[in-house]
Coordinates of C-alpha atoms and ligand atoms in Angstrom, one line a residue:
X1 CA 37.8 -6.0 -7.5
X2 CA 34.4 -4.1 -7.7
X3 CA 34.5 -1.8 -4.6
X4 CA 30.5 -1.3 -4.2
X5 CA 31.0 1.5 -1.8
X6 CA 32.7 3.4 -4.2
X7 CA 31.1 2.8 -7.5
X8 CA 27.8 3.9 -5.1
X9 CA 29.7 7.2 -4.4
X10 CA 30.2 7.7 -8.0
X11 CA 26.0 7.8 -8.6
X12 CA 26.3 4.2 -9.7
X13 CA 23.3 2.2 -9.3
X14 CA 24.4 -1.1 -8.0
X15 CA 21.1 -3.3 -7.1
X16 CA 19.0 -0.2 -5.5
X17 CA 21.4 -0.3 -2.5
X18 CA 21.1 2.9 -0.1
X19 CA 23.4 6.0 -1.6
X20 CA 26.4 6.8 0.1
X21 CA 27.4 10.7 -0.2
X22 CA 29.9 11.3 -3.2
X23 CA 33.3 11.1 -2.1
X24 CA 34.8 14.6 -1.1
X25 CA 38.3 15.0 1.7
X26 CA 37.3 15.2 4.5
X27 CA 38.7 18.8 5.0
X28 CA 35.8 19.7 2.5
X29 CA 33.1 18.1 4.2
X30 CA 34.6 19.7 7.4
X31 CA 34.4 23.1 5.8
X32 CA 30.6 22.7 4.4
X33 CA 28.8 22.0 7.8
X34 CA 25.2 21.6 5.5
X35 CA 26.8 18.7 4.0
X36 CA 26.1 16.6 6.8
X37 CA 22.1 18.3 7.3
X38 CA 19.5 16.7 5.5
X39 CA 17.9 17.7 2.2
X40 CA 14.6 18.9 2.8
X41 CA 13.1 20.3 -0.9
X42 CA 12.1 18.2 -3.3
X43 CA 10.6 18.6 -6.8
X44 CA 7.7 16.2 -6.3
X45 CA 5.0 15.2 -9.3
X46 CA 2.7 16.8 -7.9
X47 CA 4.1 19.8 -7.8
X48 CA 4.4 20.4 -4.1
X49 CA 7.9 20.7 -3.1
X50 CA 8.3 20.3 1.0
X51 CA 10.5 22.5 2.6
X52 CA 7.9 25.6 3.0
X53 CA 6.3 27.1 -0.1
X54 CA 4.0 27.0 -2.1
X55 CA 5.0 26.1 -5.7
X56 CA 4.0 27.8 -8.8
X57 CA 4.0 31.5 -6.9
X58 CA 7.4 32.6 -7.7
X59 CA 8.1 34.0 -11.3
X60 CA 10.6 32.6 -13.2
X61 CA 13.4 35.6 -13.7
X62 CA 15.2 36.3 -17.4
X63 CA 19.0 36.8 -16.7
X64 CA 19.3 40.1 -17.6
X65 CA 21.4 40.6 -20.7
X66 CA 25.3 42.3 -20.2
X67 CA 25.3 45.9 -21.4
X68 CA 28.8 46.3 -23.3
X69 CA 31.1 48.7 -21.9
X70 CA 32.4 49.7 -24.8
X71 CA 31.1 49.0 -28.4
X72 CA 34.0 50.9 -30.5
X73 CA 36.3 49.4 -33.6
X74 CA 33.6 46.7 -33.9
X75 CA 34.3 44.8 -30.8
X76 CA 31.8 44.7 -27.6
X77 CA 34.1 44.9 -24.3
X78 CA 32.7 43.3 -21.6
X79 CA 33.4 43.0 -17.9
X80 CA 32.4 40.4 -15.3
X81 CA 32.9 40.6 -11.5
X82 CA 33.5 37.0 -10.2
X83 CA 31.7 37.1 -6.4
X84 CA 30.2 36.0 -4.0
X85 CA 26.2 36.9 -3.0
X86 CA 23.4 36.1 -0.8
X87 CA 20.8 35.2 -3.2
X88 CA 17.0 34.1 -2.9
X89 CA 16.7 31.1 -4.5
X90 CA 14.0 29.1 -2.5
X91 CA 11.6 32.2 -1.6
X92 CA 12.1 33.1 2.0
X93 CA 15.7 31.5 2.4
X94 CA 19.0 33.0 1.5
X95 CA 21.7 30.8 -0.3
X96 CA 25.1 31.9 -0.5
X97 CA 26.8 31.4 -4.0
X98 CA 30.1 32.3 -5.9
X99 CA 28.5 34.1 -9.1
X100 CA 29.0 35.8 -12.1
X101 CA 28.2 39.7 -11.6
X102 CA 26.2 38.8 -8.2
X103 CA 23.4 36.9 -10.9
X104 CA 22.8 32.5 -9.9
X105 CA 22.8 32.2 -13.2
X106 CA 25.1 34.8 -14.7
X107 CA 23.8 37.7 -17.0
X108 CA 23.8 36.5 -20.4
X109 CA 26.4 37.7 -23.4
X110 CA 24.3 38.4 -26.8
X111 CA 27.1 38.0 -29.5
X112 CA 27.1 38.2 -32.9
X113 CA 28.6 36.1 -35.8
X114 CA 31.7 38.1 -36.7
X115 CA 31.7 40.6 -34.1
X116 CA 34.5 39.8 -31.5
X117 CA 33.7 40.0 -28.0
X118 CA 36.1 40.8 -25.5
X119 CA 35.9 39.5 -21.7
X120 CA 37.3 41.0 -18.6
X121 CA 36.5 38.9 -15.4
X122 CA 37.8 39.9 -12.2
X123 CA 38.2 37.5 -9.5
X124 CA 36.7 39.2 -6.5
X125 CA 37.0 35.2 -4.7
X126 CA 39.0 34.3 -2.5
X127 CA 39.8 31.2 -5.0
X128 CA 41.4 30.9 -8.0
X129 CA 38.9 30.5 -10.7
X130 CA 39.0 30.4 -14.6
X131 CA 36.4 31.0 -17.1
X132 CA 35.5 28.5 -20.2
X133 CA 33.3 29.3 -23.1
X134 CA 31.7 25.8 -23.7
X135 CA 30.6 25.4 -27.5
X136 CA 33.0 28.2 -28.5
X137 CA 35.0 28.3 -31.0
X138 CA 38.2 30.3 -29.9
X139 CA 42.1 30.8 -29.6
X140 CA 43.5 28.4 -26.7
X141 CA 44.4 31.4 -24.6
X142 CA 41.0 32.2 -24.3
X143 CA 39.6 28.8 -23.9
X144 CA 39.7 28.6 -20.3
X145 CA 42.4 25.8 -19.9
X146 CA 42.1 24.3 -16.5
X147 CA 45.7 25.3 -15.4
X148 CA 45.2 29.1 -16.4
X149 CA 43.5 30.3 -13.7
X150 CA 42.5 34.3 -12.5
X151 CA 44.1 34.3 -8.7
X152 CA 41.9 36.1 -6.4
X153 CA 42.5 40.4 -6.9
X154 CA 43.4 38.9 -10.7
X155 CA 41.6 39.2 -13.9
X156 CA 41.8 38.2 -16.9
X157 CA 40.6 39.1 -20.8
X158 CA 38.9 36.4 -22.6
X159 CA 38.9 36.7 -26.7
X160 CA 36.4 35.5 -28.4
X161 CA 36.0 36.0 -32.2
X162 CA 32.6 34.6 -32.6
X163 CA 33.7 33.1 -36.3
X164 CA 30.6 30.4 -35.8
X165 CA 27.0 30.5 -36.4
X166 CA 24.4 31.2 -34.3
X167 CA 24.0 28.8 -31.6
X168 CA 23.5 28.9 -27.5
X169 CA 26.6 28.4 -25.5
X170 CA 27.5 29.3 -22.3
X171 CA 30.3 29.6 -19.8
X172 CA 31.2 28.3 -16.6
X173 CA 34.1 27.8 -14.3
X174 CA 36.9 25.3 -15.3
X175 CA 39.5 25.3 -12.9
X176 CA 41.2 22.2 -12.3
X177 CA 39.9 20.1 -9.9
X178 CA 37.5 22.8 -8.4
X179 CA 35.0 23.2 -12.1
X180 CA 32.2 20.5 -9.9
X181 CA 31.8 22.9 -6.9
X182 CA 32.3 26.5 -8.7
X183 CA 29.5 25.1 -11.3
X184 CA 27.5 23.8 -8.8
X185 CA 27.7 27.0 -6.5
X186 CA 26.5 28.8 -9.6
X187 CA 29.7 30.1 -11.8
X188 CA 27.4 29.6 -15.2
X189 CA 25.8 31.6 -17.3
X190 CA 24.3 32.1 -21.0
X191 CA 26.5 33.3 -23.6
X192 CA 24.4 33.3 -27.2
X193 CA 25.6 33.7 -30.5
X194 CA 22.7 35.4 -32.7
X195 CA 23.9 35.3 -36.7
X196 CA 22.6 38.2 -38.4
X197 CA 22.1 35.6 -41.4
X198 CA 19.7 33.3 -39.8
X199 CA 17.3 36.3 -39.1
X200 CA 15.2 36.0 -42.4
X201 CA 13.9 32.9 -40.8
X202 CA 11.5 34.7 -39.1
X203 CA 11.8 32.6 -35.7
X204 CA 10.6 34.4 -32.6
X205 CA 12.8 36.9 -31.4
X206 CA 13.6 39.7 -29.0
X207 CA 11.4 39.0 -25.9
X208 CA 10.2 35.8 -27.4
X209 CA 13.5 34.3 -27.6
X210 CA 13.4 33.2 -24.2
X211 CA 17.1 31.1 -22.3
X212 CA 16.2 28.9 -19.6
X213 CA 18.9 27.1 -17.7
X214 CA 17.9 24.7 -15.7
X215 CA 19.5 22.4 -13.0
X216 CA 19.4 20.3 -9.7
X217 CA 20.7 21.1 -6.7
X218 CA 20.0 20.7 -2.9
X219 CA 19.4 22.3 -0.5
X220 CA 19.6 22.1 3.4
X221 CA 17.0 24.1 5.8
X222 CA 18.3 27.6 5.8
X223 CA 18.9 27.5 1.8
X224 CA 22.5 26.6 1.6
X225 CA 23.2 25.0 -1.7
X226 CA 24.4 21.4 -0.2
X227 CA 27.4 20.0 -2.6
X228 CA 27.0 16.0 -1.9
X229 CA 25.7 13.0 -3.3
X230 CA 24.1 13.9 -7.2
X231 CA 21.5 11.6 -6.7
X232 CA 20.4 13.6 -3.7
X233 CA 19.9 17.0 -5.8
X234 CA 16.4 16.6 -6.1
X235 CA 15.6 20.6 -6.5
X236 CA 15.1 21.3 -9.7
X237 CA 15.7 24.9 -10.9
X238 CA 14.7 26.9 -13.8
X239 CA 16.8 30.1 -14.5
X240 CA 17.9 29.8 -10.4
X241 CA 14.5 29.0 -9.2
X242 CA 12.5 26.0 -8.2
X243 CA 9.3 25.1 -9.5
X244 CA 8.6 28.9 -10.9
X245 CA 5.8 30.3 -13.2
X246 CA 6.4 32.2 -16.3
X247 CA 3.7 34.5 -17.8
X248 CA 3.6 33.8 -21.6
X249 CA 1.2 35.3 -24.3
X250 CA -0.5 33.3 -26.6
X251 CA 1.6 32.9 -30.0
X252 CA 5.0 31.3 -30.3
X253 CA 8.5 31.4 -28.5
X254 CA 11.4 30.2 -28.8
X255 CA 13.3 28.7 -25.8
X256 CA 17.1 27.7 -25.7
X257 CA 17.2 25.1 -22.6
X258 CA 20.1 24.3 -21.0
X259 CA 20.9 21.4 -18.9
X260 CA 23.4 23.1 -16.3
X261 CA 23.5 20.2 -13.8
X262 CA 26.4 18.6 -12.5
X263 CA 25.4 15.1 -13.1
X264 CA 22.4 14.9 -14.7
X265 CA 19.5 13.5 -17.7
X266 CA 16.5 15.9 -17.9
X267 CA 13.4 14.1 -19.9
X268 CA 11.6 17.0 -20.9
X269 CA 7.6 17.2 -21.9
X270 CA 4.9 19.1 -21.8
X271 CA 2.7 16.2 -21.0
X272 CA 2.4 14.7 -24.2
X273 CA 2.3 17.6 -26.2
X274 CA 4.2 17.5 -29.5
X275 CA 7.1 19.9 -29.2
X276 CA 9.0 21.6 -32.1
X277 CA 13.0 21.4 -31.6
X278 CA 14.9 23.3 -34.1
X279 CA 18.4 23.7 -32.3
X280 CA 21.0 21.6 -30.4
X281 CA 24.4 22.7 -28.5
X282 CA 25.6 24.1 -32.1
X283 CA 22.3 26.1 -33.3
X284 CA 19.5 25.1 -35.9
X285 CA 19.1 21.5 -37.1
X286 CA 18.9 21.1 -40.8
X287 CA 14.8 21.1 -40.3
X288 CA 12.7 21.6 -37.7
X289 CA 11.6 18.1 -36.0
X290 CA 8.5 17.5 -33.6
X291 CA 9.0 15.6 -30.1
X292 CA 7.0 14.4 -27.6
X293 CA 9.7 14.0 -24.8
X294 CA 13.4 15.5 -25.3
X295 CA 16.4 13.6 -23.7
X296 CA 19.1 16.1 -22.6
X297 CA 22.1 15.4 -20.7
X298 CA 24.6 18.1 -18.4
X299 CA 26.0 20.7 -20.7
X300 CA 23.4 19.8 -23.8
X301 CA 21.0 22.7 -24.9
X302 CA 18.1 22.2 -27.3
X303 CA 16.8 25.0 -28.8
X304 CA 12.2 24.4 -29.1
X305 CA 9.8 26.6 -30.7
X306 CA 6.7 26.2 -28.5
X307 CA 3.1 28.0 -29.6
X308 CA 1.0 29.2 -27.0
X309 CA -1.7 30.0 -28.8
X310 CA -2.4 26.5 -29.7
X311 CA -1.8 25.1 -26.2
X312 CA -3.4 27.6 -24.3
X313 CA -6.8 25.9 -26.5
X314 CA -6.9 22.9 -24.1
X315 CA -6.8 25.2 -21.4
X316 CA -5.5 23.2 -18.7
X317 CA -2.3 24.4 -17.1
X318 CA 0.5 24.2 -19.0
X319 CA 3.6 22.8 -17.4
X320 CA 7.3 21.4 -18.5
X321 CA 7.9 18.5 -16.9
X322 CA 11.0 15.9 -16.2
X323 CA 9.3 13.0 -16.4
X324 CA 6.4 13.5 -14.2
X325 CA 8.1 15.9 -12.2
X326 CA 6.3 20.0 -13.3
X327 CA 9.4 21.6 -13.1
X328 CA 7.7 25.2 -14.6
X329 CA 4.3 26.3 -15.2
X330 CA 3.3 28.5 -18.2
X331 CA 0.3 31.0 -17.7
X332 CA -0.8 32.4 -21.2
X333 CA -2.1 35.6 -21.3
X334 CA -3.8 37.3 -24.7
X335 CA -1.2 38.1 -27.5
X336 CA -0.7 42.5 -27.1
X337 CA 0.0 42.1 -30.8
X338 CA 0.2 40.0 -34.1
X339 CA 2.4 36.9 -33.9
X340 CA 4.7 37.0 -37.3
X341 CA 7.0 34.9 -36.5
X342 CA 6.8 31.3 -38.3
X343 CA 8.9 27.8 -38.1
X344 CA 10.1 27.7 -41.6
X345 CA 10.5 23.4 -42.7
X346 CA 14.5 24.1 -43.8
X347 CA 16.5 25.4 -41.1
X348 CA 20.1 25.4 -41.4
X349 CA 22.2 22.7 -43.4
X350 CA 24.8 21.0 -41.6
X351 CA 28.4 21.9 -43.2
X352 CA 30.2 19.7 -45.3
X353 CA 33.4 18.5 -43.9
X354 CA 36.1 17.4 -45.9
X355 CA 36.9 13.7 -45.7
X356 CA 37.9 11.8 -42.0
X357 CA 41.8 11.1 -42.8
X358 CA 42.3 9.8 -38.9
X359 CA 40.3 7.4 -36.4
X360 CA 40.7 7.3 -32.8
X361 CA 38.8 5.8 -30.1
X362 CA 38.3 7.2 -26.5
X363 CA 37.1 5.2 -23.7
X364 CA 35.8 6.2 -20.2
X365 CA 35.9 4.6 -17.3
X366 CA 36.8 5.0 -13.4
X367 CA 39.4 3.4 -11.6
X368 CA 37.9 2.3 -8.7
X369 CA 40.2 0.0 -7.0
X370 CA 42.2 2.8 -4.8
X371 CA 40.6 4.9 -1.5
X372 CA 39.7 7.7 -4.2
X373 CA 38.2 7.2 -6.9
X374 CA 40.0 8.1 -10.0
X375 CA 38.9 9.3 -13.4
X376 CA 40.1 7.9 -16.8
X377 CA 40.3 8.9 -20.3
X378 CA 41.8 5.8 -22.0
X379 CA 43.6 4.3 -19.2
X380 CA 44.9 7.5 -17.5
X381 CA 43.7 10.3 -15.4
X382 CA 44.2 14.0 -16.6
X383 CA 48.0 15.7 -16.8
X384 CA 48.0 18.9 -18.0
X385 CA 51.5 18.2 -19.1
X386 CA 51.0 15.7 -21.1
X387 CA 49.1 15.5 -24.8
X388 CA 47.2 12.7 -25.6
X389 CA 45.8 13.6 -29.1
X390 CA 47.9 15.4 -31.5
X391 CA 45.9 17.1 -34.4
X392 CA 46.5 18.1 -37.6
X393 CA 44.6 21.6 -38.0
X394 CA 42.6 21.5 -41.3
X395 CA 41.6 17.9 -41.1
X396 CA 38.4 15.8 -40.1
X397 CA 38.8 12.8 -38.0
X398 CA 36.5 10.3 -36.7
X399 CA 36.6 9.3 -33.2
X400 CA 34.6 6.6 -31.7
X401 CA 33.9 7.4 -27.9
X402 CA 33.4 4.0 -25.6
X403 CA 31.8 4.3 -21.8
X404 CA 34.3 1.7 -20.5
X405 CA 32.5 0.7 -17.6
X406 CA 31.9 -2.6 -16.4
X407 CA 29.1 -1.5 -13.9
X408 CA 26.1 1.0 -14.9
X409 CA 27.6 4.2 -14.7
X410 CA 26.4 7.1 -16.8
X411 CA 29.2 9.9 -18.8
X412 CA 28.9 12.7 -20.9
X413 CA 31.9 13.5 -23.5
X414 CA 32.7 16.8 -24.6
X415 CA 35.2 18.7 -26.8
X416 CA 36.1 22.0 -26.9
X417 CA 36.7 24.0 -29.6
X418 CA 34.5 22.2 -32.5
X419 CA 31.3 20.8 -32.7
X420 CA 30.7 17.5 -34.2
X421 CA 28.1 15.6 -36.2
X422 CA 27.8 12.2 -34.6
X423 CA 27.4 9.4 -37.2
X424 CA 26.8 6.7 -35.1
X425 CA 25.4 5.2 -31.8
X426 CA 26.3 1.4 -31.3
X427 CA 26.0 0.7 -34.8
X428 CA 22.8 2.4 -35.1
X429 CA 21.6 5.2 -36.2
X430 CA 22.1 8.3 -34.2
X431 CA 19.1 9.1 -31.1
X432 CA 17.1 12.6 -31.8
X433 CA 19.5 14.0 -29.3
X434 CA 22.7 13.4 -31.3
X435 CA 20.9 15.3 -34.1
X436 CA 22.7 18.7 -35.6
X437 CA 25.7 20.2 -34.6
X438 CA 27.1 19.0 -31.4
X439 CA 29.7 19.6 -28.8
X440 CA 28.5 16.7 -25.9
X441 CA 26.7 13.5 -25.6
X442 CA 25.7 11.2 -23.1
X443 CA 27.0 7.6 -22.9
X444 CA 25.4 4.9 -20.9
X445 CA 27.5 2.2 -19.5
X446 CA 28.8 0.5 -22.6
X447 CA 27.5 2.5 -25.3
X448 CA 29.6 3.7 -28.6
X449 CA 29.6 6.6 -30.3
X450 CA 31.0 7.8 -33.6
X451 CA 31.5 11.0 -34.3
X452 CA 33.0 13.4 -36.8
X453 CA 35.1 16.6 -36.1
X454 CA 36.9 19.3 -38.6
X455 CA 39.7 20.8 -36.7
X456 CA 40.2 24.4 -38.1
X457 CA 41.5 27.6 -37.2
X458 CA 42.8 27.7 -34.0
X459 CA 46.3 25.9 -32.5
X460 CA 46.9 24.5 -29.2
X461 CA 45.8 22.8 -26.7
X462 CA 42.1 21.9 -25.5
X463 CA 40.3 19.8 -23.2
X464 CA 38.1 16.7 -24.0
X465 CA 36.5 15.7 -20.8
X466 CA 33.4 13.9 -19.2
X467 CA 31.1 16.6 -18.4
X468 CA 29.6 15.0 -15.3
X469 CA 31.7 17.7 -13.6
X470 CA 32.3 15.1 -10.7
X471 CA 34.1 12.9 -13.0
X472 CA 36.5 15.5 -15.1
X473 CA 37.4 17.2 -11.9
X474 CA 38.9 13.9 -10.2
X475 CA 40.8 12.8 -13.5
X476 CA 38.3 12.2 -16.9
X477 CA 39.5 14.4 -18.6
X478 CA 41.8 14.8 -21.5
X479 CA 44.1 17.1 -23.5
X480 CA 44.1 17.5 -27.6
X481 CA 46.8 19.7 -29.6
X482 CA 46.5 20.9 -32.8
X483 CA 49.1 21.6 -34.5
X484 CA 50.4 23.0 -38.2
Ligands
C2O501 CU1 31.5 22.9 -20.4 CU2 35.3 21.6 -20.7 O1 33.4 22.3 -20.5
CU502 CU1 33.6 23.2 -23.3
CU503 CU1 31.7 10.6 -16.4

């Protein structure tokens, strides 16, 4: 029977009834006393967020970019304290959060195509933790499996060979059954793949190439990050910090957006402006393509090129919204020098793949009939010891992805280790958000999805998941092998 309670717990919408909070034990909520306080910031459309300060005066901060330890026999050695800090998130509040290097959102990894990168992280928690490199293509040791955790006083070296092209990834936490709340707390951060062979494109670079994560949360009264009902996140933050300004000069950028959020679709504008998008989770489209409004779901990135010099001409104040919502304000200030970069009309081409020789179909869905709510990937909730797609490495399949529900209830599917071309979206062609290379999509309740993946390389095992991180951590989630 439909149990309304819980489907409302889940973030369904079931006739505008009042939200309940998202299910947690109770030995959780006991542990997180702001659970129970109410939020008090919101993002509001007109810009004033309650709570206490004024928006639009705090400066929107670049995470700073990881210095390599060591840079000899080609490889760049990295390490990466896993802690907790006292941050300042909402200006004159302090938010405890479990971090990467003490950073909300972790300092950033520049790689490059065919340079391997090698990552030490040291849990300095008192919580097992893992880390996964989402979009990456690497061995299954390195992958961040959710059973292969870093025990508090443990580390662990992450291998990543950085065979793909250029494309923004990042990485998070993906411990099982713990990802939601490590994520949420702020265990993510930018990880971005520059290919030496994409730099004759002339797109903006250095300090023009610009990632900005952004993400809702809540918050209670003394700025601790509340971990309750996604529908009640209603603080958005850009690069770990709500409703900031960033001082821009007038000539072009290029910004690699991140949705980082739990649960969550961003509808990004700049009120009605046309903006360029040239990249998607696996790096540049095939051409560049012009957007009013840009649909991106948790763990999606699009990569825009945005010119200032031809905004700043209308000189109102320029904003990005979600929806209505300004969620960061852009102050142009003269170019200091010539602007050489350009938007060339071919991109990247997307690779050929050899013909699909299997087809599978997924479907997602909750079982909602027990006290808990339980996540499914066809018909069963996640065990790591069992396989539920066995792969042939070297092949392309198709797989047709189904949001099972019978109520309207929102996923995202993901797959590690490859990104796919989706061919399909119920029958139709493919939204602008499915364009390029991709490694998640959203799924409304009901909808299809066809997409196509080459399996190559690597052997093992890997996760295909929801990536409403509520949802994989209590069961939707999924384990793929590939084999010889
Ligand atoms: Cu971004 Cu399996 O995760
Ligand atoms: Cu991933
Ligand atoms: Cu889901």
């Amino acid at each position: 029977m439909l149990n309304r309670r819980r489907l409302l717990a889940l973030g369904a919408t079931v006739g505008g009834a009042a939200l309940l909070p998202f299910t947690r034990t109770s030995s959780e909520a006991a542990s997180d006393p702001g659970a129970r306080r109410k939020e008090f910031l919101t993002t509001t459309r007109k810009g004033t967020v309650h709570g206490g300060f004024t928006p639009f005066t705090t400066k929107m901060p670049i995470p700073s970019v990881l210095r390599p330890s060591l840079t000899s026999s080609g490889v760049d050695v990295y390490k990466v304290p896993v802690q907790a800090a006292k941050l300042e998130i909402i200006p004159g509040l302090v938010t405890p959060a479990l971090t990467y290097a003490g950073q909300f959102v972790g300092p950033t990894i520049r790689a490059k195509t065919g340079r391997p990168v090698k990552v030490t992280y040291v849990n300095e928690l008192d919580r097992p933790v893992n880390v996964h490199l989402h979009g990456g293509h690497v061995p299954a040791v390195s992958d961040g499996h959710p059973m292969d955790l870093i025990n508090p006083a443990g580390m662990r070296v992450y291998d990543y060979p950085n065979t793909q092209q250029g494309a923004t990834l990042w990485y998070h936490d993906h411990s099982h059954g713990s990802e939601a709340e490590h994520v949420y707390r702020g265990l993510h951060g930018f990880y971005i793949v520059e290919d030496p062979s994409e730099q004759y494109l002339g797109l903006p670079s250095g300090q023009f190439d610009v990632p900005i994560m952004l993400r809702n949360s809540q918050f209670d009264e003394v700025g601790n990050l509340i971990w309750g009902h996604p529908d009640e996140r209603t603080t958005i933050l850009a690069n770990g910090r709500p409703q900031p300004y960033f001082p821009v000069q007038a000539r072009r950028y290029r910004f690699r957006l991140l949705n980082a959020s739990n649960e969550r679709v961003f509808r990004l504008n700049m009120g009605g402006r046309p903006i360029t998008k040239i990249g998607s989770d696996g790096g540049l489209l095939p051409a560049p393509v012009q957007y009013t409004e840009l649909v991106v779901a948790s763990a999606e990135r699009v990569e825009i090129v945005v010119d200032f010099a031809q905004l700043q001409r209308t000189r109102t104040p320029i904003y990005l919204y979600d929806g209505d919502t300004p969620i960061l304000r852009f102050d142009v200030t003269p170019a200091t020098s010539r602007d050489t970069s350009r938007v060339p009309s071919v991109l990247r081409p997307l690779p050929v793949l050899p013909a699909p020789v299997v087809e599978r179909k997924v479907a997602m869905s909750f079982d909602i009939s027990g006290e808990i709510p339980v996540g499914l990937m066809d018909g069963k909730p996640f065990d790591p010891n069992r396989v539920d797609m066995t792969i042939k490495r070297g092949t392309t399949e198709i797989w047709e992805i189904h949001n099972a529900e019978a109520f309207p209830l929102d996923h995202t599917f993901h797959m590690h280790l490859v990104q796919f071309q989706v061919l399909s979206r119920n029958g139709g062609a493919p939204l602008p958000q499915d364009l390029g290379l991709k490694d998640t999509i959203h799924l409304a309740q009901d909808e299809r999805v066809r997409v196509k993946a080459h399996f190559t390389t690597h052997l093992g095992r890997y996760m295909y998941h929801c990536h409403y991180l509520e949802h994989s951590s209590i069961g939707m989630m999924a384990q793929m092998e590939v084999v010889r």
